[in-house]
Coordinates of N, CA and C in Angstrom, one line a residue:
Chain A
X1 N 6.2 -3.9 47.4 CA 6.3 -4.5 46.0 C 6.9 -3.5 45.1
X2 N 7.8 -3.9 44.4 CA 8.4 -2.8 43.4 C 8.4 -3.1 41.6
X3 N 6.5 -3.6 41.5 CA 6.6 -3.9 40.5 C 5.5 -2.7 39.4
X4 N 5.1 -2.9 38.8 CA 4.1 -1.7 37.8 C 3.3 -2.1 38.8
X5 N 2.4 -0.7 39.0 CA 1.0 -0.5 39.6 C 0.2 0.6 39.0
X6 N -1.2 0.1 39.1 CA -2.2 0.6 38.0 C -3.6 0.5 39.2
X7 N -4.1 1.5 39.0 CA -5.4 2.3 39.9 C -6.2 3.3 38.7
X8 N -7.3 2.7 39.2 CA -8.5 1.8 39.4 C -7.8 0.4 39.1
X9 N -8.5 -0.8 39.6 CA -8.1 -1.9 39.1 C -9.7 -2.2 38.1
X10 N -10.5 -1.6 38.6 CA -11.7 -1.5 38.2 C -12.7 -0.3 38.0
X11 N -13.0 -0.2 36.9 CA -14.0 1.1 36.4 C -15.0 1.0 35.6
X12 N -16.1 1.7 36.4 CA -17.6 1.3 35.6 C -18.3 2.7 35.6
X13 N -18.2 2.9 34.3 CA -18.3 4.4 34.2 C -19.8 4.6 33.0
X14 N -20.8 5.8 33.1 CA -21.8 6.0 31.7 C -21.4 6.2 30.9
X15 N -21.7 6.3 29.9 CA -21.6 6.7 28.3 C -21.6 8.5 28.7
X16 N -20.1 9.2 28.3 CA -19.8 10.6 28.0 C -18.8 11.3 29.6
X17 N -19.2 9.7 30.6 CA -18.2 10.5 31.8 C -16.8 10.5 30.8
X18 N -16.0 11.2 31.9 CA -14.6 11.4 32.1 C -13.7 10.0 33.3
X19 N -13.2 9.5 32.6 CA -12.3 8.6 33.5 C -11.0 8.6 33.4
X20 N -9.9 8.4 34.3 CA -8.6 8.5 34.9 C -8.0 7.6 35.4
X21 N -6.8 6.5 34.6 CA -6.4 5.9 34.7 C -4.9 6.3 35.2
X22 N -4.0 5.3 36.5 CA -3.2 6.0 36.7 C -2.1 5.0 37.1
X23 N -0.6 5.0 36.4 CA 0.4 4.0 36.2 C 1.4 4.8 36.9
X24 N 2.2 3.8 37.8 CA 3.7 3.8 38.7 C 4.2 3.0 38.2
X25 N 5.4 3.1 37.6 CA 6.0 2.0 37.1 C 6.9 1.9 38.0
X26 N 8.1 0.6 37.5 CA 9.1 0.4 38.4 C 10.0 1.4 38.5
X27 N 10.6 1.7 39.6 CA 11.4 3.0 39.9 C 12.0 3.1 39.2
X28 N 13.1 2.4 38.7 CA 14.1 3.1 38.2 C 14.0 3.1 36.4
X29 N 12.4 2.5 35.7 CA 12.6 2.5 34.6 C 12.1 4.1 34.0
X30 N 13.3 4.2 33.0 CA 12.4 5.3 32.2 C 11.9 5.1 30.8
X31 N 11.1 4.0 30.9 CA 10.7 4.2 29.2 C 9.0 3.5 29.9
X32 N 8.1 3.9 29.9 CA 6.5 4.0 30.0 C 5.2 3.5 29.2
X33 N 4.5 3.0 28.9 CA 4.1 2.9 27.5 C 2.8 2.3 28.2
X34 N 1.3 2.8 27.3 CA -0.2 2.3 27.4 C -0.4 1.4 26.3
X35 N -0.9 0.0 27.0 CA -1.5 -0.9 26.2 C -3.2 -0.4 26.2
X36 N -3.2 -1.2 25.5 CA -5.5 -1.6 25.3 C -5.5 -2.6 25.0
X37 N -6.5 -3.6 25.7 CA -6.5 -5.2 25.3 C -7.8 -5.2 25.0
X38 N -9.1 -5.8 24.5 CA -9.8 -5.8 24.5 C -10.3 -7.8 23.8
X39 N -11.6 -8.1 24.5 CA -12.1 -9.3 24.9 C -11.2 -10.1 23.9
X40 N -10.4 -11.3 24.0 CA -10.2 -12.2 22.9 C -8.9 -11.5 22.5
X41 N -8.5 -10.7 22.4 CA -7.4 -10.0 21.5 C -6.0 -10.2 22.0
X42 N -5.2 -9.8 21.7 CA -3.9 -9.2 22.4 C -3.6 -8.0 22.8
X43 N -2.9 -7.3 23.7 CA -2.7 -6.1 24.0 C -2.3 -4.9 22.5
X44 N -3.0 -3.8 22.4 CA -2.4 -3.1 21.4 C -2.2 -2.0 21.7
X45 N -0.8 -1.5 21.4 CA 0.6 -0.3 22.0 C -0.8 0.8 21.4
X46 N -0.7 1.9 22.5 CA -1.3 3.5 22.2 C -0.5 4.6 22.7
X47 N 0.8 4.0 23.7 CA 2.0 5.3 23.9 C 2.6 4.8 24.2
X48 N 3.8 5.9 24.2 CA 5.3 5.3 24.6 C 5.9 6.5 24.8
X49 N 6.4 6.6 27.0 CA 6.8 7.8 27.3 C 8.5 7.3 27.6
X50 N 9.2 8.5 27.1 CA 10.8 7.8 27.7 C 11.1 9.4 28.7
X51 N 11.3 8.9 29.7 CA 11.1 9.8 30.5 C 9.9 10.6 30.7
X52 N 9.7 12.0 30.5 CA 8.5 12.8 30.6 C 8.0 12.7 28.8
X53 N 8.8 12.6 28.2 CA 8.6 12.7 26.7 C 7.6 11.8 26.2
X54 N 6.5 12.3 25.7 CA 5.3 10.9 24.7 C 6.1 11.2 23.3
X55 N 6.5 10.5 22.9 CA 7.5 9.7 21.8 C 6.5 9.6 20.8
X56 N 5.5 9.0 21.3 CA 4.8 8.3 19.8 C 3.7 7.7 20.4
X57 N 2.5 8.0 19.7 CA 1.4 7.7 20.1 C 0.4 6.7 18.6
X58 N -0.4 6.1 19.3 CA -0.8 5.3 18.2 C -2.4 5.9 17.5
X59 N -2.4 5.3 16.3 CA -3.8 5.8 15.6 C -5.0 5.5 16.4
X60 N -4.5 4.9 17.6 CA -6.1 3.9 18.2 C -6.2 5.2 19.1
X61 N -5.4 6.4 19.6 CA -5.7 7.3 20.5 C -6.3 8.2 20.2
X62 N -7.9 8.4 20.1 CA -8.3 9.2 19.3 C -8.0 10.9 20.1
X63 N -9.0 11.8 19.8 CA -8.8 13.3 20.5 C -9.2 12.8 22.0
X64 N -10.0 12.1 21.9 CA -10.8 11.6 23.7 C -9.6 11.3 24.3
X65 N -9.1 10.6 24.2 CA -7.2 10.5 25.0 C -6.4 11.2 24.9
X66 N -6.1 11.6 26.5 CA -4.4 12.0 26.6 C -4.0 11.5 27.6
X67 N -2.7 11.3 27.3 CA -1.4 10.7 28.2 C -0.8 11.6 28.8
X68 N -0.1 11.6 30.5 CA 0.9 12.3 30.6 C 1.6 11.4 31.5
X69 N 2.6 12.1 31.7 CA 4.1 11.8 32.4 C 4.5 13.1 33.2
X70 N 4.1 13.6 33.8 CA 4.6 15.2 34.4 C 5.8 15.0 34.2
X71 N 6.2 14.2 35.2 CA 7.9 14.5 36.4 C 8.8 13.0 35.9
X72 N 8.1 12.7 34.9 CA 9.1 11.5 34.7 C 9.0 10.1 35.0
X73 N 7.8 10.3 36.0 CA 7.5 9.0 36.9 C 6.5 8.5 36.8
X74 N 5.4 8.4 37.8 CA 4.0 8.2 36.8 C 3.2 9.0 35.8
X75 N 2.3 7.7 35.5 CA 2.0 9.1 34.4 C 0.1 8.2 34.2
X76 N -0.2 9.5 33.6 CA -1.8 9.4 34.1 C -2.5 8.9 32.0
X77 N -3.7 8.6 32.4 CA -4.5 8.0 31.0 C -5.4 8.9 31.6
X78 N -6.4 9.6 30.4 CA -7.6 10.2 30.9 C -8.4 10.0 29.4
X79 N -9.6 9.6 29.7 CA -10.3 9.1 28.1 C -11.5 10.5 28.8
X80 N -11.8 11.3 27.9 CA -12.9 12.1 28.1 C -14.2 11.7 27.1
X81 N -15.6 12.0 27.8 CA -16.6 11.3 27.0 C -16.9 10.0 26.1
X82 N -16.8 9.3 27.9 CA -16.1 7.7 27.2 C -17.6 6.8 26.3
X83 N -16.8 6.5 25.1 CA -18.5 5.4 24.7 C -18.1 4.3 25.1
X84 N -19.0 3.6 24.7 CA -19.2 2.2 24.9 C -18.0 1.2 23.6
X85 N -17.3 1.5 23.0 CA -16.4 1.0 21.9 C -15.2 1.4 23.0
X86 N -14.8 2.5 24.1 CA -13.9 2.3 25.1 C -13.5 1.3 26.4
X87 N -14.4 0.6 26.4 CA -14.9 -0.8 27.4 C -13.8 -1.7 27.0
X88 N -12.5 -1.5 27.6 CA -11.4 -3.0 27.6 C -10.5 -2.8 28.9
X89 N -9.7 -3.6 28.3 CA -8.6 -3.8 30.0 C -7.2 -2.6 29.4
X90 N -7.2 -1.6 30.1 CA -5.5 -0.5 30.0 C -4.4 -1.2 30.8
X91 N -4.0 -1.4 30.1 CA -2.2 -2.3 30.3 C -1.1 -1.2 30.8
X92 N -0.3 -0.6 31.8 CA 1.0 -0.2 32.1 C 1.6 -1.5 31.5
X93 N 2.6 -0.4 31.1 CA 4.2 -1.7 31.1 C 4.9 -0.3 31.3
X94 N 6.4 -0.5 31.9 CA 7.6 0.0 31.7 C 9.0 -0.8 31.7
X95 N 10.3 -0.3 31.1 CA 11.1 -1.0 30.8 C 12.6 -0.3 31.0
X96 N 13.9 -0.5 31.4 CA 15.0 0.5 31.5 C 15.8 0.6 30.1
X97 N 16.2 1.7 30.0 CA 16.5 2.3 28.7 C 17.8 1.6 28.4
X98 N 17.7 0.6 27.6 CA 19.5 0.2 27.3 C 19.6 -0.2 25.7
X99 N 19.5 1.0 25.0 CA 19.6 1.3 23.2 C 18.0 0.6 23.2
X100 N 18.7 -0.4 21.7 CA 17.1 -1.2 21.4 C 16.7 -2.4 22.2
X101 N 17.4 -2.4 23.2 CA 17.2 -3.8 24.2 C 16.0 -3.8 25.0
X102 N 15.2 -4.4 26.1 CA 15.2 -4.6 27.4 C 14.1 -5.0 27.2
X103 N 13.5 -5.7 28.5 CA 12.6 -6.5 28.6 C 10.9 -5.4 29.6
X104 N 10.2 -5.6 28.9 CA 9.1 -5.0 29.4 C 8.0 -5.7 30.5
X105 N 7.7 -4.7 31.4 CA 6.8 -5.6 32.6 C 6.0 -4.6 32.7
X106 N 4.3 -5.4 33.2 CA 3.0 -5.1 32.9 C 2.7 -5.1 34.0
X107 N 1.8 -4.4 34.5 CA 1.0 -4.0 35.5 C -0.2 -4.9 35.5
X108 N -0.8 -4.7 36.6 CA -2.2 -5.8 36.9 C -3.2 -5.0 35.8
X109 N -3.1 -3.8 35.3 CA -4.6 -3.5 34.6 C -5.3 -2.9 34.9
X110 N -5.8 -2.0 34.2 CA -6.9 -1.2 34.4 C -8.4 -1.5 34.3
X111 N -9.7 -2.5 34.2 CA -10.6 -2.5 33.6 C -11.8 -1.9 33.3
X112 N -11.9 -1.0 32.4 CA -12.5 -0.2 32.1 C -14.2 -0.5 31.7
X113 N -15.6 -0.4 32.0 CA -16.6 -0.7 31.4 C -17.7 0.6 31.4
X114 N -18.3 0.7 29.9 CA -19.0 1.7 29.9 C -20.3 1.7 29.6
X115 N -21.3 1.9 29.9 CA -22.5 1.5 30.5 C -23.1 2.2 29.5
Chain B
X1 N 3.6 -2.9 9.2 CA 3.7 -3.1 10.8 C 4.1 -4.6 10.3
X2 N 4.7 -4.9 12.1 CA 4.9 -6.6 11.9 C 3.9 -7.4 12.3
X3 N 3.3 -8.4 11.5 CA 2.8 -9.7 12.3 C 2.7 -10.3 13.0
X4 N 2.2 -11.2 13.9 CA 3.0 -11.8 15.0 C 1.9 -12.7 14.8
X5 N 2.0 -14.5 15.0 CA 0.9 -15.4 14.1 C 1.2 -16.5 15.2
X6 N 1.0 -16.8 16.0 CA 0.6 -17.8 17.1 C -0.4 -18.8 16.7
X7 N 0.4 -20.2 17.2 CA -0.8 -21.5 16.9 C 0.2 -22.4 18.0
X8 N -0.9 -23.6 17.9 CA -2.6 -23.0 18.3 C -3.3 -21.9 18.4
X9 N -4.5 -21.4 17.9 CA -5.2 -20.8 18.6 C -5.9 -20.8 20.3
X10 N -6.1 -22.3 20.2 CA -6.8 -23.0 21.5 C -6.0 -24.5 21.6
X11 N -6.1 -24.6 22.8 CA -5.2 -25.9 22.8 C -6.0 -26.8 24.2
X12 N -6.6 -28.2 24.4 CA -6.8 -28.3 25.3 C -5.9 -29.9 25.5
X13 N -5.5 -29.5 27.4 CA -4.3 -30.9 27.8 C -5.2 -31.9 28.4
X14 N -4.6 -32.6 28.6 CA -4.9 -33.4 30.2 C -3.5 -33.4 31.3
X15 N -4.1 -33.1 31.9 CA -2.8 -32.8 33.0 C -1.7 -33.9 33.2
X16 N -0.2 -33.1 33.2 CA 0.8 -34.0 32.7 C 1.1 -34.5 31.6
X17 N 0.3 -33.6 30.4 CA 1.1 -33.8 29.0 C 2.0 -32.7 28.8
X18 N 2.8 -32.9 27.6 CA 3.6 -31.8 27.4 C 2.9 -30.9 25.6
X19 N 3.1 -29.8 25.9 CA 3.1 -28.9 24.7 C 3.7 -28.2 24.2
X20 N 3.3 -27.8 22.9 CA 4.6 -26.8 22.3 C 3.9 -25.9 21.5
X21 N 4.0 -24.6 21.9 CA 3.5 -23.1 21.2 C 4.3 -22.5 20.3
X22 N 3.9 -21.9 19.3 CA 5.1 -21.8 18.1 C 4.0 -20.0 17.9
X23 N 5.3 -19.6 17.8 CA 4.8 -17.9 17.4 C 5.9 -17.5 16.2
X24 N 5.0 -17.5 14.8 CA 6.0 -16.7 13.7 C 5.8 -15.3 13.4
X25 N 6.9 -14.3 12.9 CA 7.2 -13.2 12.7 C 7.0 -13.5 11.2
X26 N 6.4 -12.3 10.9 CA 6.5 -11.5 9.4 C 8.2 -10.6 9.0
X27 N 8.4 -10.1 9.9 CA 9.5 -9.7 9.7 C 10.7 -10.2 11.1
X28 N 12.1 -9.8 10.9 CA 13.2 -10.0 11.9 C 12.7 -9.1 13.0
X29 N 12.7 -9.4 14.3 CA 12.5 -8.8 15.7 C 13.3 -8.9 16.2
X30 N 13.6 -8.2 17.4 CA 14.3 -8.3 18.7 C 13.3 -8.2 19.9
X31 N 14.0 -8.1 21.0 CA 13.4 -7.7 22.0 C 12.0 -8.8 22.1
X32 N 12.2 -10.4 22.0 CA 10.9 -11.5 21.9 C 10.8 -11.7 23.2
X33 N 9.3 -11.8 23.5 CA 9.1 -11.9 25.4 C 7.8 -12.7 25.0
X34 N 8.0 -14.1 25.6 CA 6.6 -14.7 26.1 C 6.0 -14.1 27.7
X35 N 4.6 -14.3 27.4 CA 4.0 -13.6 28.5 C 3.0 -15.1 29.1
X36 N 2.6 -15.1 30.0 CA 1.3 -15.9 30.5 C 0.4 -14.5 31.1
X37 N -1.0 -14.8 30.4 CA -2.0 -13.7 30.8 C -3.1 -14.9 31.7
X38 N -2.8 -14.3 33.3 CA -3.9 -15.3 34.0 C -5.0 -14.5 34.5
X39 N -6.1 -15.5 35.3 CA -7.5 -15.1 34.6 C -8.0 -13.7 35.2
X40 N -6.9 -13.2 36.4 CA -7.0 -11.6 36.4 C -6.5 -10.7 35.3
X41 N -5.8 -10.9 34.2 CA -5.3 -10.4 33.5 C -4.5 -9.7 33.5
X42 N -3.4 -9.9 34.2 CA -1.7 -9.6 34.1 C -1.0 -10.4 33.7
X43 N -0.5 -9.7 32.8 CA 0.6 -10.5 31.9 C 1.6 -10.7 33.0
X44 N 2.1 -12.1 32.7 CA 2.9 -12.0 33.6 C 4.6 -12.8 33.0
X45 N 5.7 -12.5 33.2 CA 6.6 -12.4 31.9 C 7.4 -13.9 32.6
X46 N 7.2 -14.6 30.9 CA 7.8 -15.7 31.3 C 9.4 -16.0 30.6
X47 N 9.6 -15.1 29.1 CA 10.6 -15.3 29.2 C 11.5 -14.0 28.5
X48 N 12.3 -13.6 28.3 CA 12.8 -12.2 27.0 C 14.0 -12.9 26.5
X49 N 13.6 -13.6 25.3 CA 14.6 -14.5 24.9 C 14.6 -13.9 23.2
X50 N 15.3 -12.7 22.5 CA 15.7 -12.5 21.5 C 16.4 -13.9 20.6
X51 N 17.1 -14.3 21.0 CA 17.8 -15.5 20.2 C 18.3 -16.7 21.1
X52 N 18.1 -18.0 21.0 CA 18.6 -19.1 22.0 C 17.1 -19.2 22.7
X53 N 18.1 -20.5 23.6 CA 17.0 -21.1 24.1 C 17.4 -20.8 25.7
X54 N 16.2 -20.9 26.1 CA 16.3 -20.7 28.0 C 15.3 -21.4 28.6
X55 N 15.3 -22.2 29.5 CA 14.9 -22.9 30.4 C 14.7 -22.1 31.8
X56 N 13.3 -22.6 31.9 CA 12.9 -22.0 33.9 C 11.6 -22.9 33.8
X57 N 12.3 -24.0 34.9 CA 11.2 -25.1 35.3 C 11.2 -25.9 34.2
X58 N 9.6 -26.0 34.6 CA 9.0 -27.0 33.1 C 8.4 -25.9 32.2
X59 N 9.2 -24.8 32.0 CA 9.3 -24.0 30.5 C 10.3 -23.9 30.1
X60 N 10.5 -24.3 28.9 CA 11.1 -23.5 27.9 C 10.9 -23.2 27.0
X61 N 12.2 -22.0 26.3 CA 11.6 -21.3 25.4 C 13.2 -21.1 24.1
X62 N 12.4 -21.5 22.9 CA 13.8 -21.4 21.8 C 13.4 -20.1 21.1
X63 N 14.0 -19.1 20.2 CA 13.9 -18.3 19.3 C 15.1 -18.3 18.6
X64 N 14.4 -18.5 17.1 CA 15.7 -18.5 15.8 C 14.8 -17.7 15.3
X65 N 16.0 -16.3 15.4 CA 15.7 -15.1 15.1 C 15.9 -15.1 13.6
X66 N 16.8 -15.9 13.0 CA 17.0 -15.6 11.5 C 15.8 -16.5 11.1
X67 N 15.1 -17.4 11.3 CA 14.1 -18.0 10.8 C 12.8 -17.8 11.2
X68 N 12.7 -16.3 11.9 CA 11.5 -15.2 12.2 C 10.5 -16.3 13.2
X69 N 11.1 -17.3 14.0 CA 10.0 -17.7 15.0 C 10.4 -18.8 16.4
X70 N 9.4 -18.6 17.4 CA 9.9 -19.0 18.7 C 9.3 -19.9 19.4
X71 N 9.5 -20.9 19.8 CA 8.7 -22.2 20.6 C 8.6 -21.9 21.8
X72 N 7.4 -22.3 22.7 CA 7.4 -22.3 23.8 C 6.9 -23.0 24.2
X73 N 7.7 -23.9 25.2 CA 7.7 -25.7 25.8 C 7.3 -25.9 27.0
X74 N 5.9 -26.4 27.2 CA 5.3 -26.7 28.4 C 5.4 -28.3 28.7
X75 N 5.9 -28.5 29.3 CA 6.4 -29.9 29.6 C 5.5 -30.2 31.4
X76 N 5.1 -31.5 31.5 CA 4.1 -31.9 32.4 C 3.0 -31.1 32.9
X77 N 2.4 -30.7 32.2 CA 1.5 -29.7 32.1 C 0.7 -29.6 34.0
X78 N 0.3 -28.6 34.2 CA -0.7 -28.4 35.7 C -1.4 -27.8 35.4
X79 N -3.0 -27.7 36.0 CA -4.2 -26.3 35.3 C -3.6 -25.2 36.1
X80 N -3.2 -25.2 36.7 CA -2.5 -23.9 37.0 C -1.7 -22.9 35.4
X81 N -1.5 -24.1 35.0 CA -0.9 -23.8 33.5 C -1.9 -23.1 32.6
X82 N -2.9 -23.2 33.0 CA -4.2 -22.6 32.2 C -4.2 -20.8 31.9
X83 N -4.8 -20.6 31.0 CA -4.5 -19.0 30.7 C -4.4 -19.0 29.2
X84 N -4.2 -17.5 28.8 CA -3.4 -17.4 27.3 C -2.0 -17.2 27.5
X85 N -1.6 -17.4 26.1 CA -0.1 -17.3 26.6 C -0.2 -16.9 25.0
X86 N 1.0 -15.4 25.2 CA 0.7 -14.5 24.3 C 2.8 -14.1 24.0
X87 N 2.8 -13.9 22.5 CA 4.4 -13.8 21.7 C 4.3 -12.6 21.7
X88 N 5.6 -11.5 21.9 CA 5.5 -10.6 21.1 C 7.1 -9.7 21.1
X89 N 7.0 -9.0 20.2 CA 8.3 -8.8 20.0 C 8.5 -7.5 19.0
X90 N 9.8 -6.7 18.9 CA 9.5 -5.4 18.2 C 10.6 -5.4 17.1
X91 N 10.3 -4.2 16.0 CA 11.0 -4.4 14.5 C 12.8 -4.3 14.9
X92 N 13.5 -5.7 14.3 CA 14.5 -4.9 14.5 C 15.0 -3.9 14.2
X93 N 14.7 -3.0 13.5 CA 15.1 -1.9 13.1 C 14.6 -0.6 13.5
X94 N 13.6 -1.1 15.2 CA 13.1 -0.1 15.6 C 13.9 0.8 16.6
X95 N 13.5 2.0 16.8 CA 14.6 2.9 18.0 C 14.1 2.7 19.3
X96 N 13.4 1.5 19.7 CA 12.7 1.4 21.0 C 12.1 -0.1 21.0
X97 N 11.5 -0.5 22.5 CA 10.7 -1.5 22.3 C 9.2 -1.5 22.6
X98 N 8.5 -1.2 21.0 CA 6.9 -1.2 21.3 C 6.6 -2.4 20.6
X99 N 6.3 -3.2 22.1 CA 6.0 -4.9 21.9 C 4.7 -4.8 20.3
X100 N 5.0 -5.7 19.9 CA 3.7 -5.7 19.2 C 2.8 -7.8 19.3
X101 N 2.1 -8.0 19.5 CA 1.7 -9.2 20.3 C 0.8 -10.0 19.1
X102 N 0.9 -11.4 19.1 CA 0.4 -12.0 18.8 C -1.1 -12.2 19.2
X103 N -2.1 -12.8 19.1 CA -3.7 -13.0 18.8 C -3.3 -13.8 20.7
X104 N -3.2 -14.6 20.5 CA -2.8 -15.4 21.9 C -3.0 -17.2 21.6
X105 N -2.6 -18.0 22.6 CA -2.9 -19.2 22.3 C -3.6 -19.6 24.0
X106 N -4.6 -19.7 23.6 CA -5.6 -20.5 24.8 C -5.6 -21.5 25.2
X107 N -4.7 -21.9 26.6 CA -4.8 -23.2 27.1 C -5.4 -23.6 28.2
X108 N -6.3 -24.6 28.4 CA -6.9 -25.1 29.4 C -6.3 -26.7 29.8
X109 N -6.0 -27.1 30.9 CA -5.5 -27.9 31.0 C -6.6 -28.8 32.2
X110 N -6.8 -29.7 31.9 CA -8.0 -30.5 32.9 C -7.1 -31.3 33.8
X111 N -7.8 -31.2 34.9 CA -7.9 -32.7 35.8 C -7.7 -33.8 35.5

């Protein structure tokens, strides 16, 4: 299958662990980006990697988040000292770089719960 | 930021009716993608229609970009059809595409 892939598909973690979320997007795209959906809502943007580069990150990523991208390809979520206000579903998408165009595709999801 | 204002909120069929989902912008967009989110929760991409209309099956989808909003046409409805089904789309004036998404529209479709 050569579409976004996202591991854990499921995570049930205590209040202060450390958790690791981890996105393959489709081969050949280079633009990356983390959703957060949470119950009832719509997905809301927290990064955007174009290539290894984090571009722009959102107000919702507090210090407990970082994103990376090593080598360009996948790239990892890591929420440290997770609370209970961190409990939603992490969305991958990636998309091919063509100016301000192209169409974005999501991954099955991360779901995150914190106990 | 831009808006993104979806109605219905909730919508319920009987199977083999047709419907129609309307998502308005606060400001001009590009890059507009309907999604269907099913009950695993992957979005799953139904159409990336910036301007015009496109057909696939019993969907379709119009966007008039100069009048900041986009329909999307469920025609003989199936509960398979069931799910949210979520608008979203990014500033035109932006240097990238960070979708920004509507609330969603909830459809259940009966037996």
């Amino acid at each position: 299958d050569t579409g976004v892939s996202q591991d854990p598909r499921h995570k049930i973690t205590k209040r202060g662990q450390n958790v690791t979320f981890r996105c393959d997007p489709i081969s050949e795209h280079n633009r990356l980006y983390w959703y957060r959906q949470t119950l009832g809502q719509g997905p809301e943007f927290l990064t955007y990697f174009q290539n290894e580069a984090q571009l722009e990150k959102s107000r919702l990523l507090s210090d407990r988040f970082s994103a990376e991208r090593p080598k360009g390809s996948f790239s990892t979520l890591e929420i440290q000292r997770t609370e209970q206000g961190d409990s939603a579903m992490y969305l991958c998408a990636s998309s091919l770089l063509q100016g301000s165009t192209g169409e974005l595709f999501f991954g099955e999801g991360s779901r995150l719960t914190v106990l | 930021g831009i808006q993104v204002e979806q109605s219905p909120p909730d919508l319920i069929l009987q199977e083999g009716a047709n419907s129609t989902l309307r998502c308005n912008f606060s400001d001009s967009v590009n890059n507009l993608q309907w999604f269907h989110q099913n009950p695993w929760g992957q979005l799953i991409n139904l159409f990336y229609i910036p301007s015009g209309t496109k057909q696939n099956g019993r969907l379709s989808a119009t966007t008039v970009a100069t009048e900041r909003y986009s329909l999307l046409y469920i025609s003989s409805s199936q509960t398979t059809d069931s799910g949210v089904y979520f608008c979203a789309g990014t500033l035109f004036s932006g240097g990238y595409n960070k979708l920004i998404f509507g609330a969603g529209t909830r459809l259940a479709v009966h037996p």
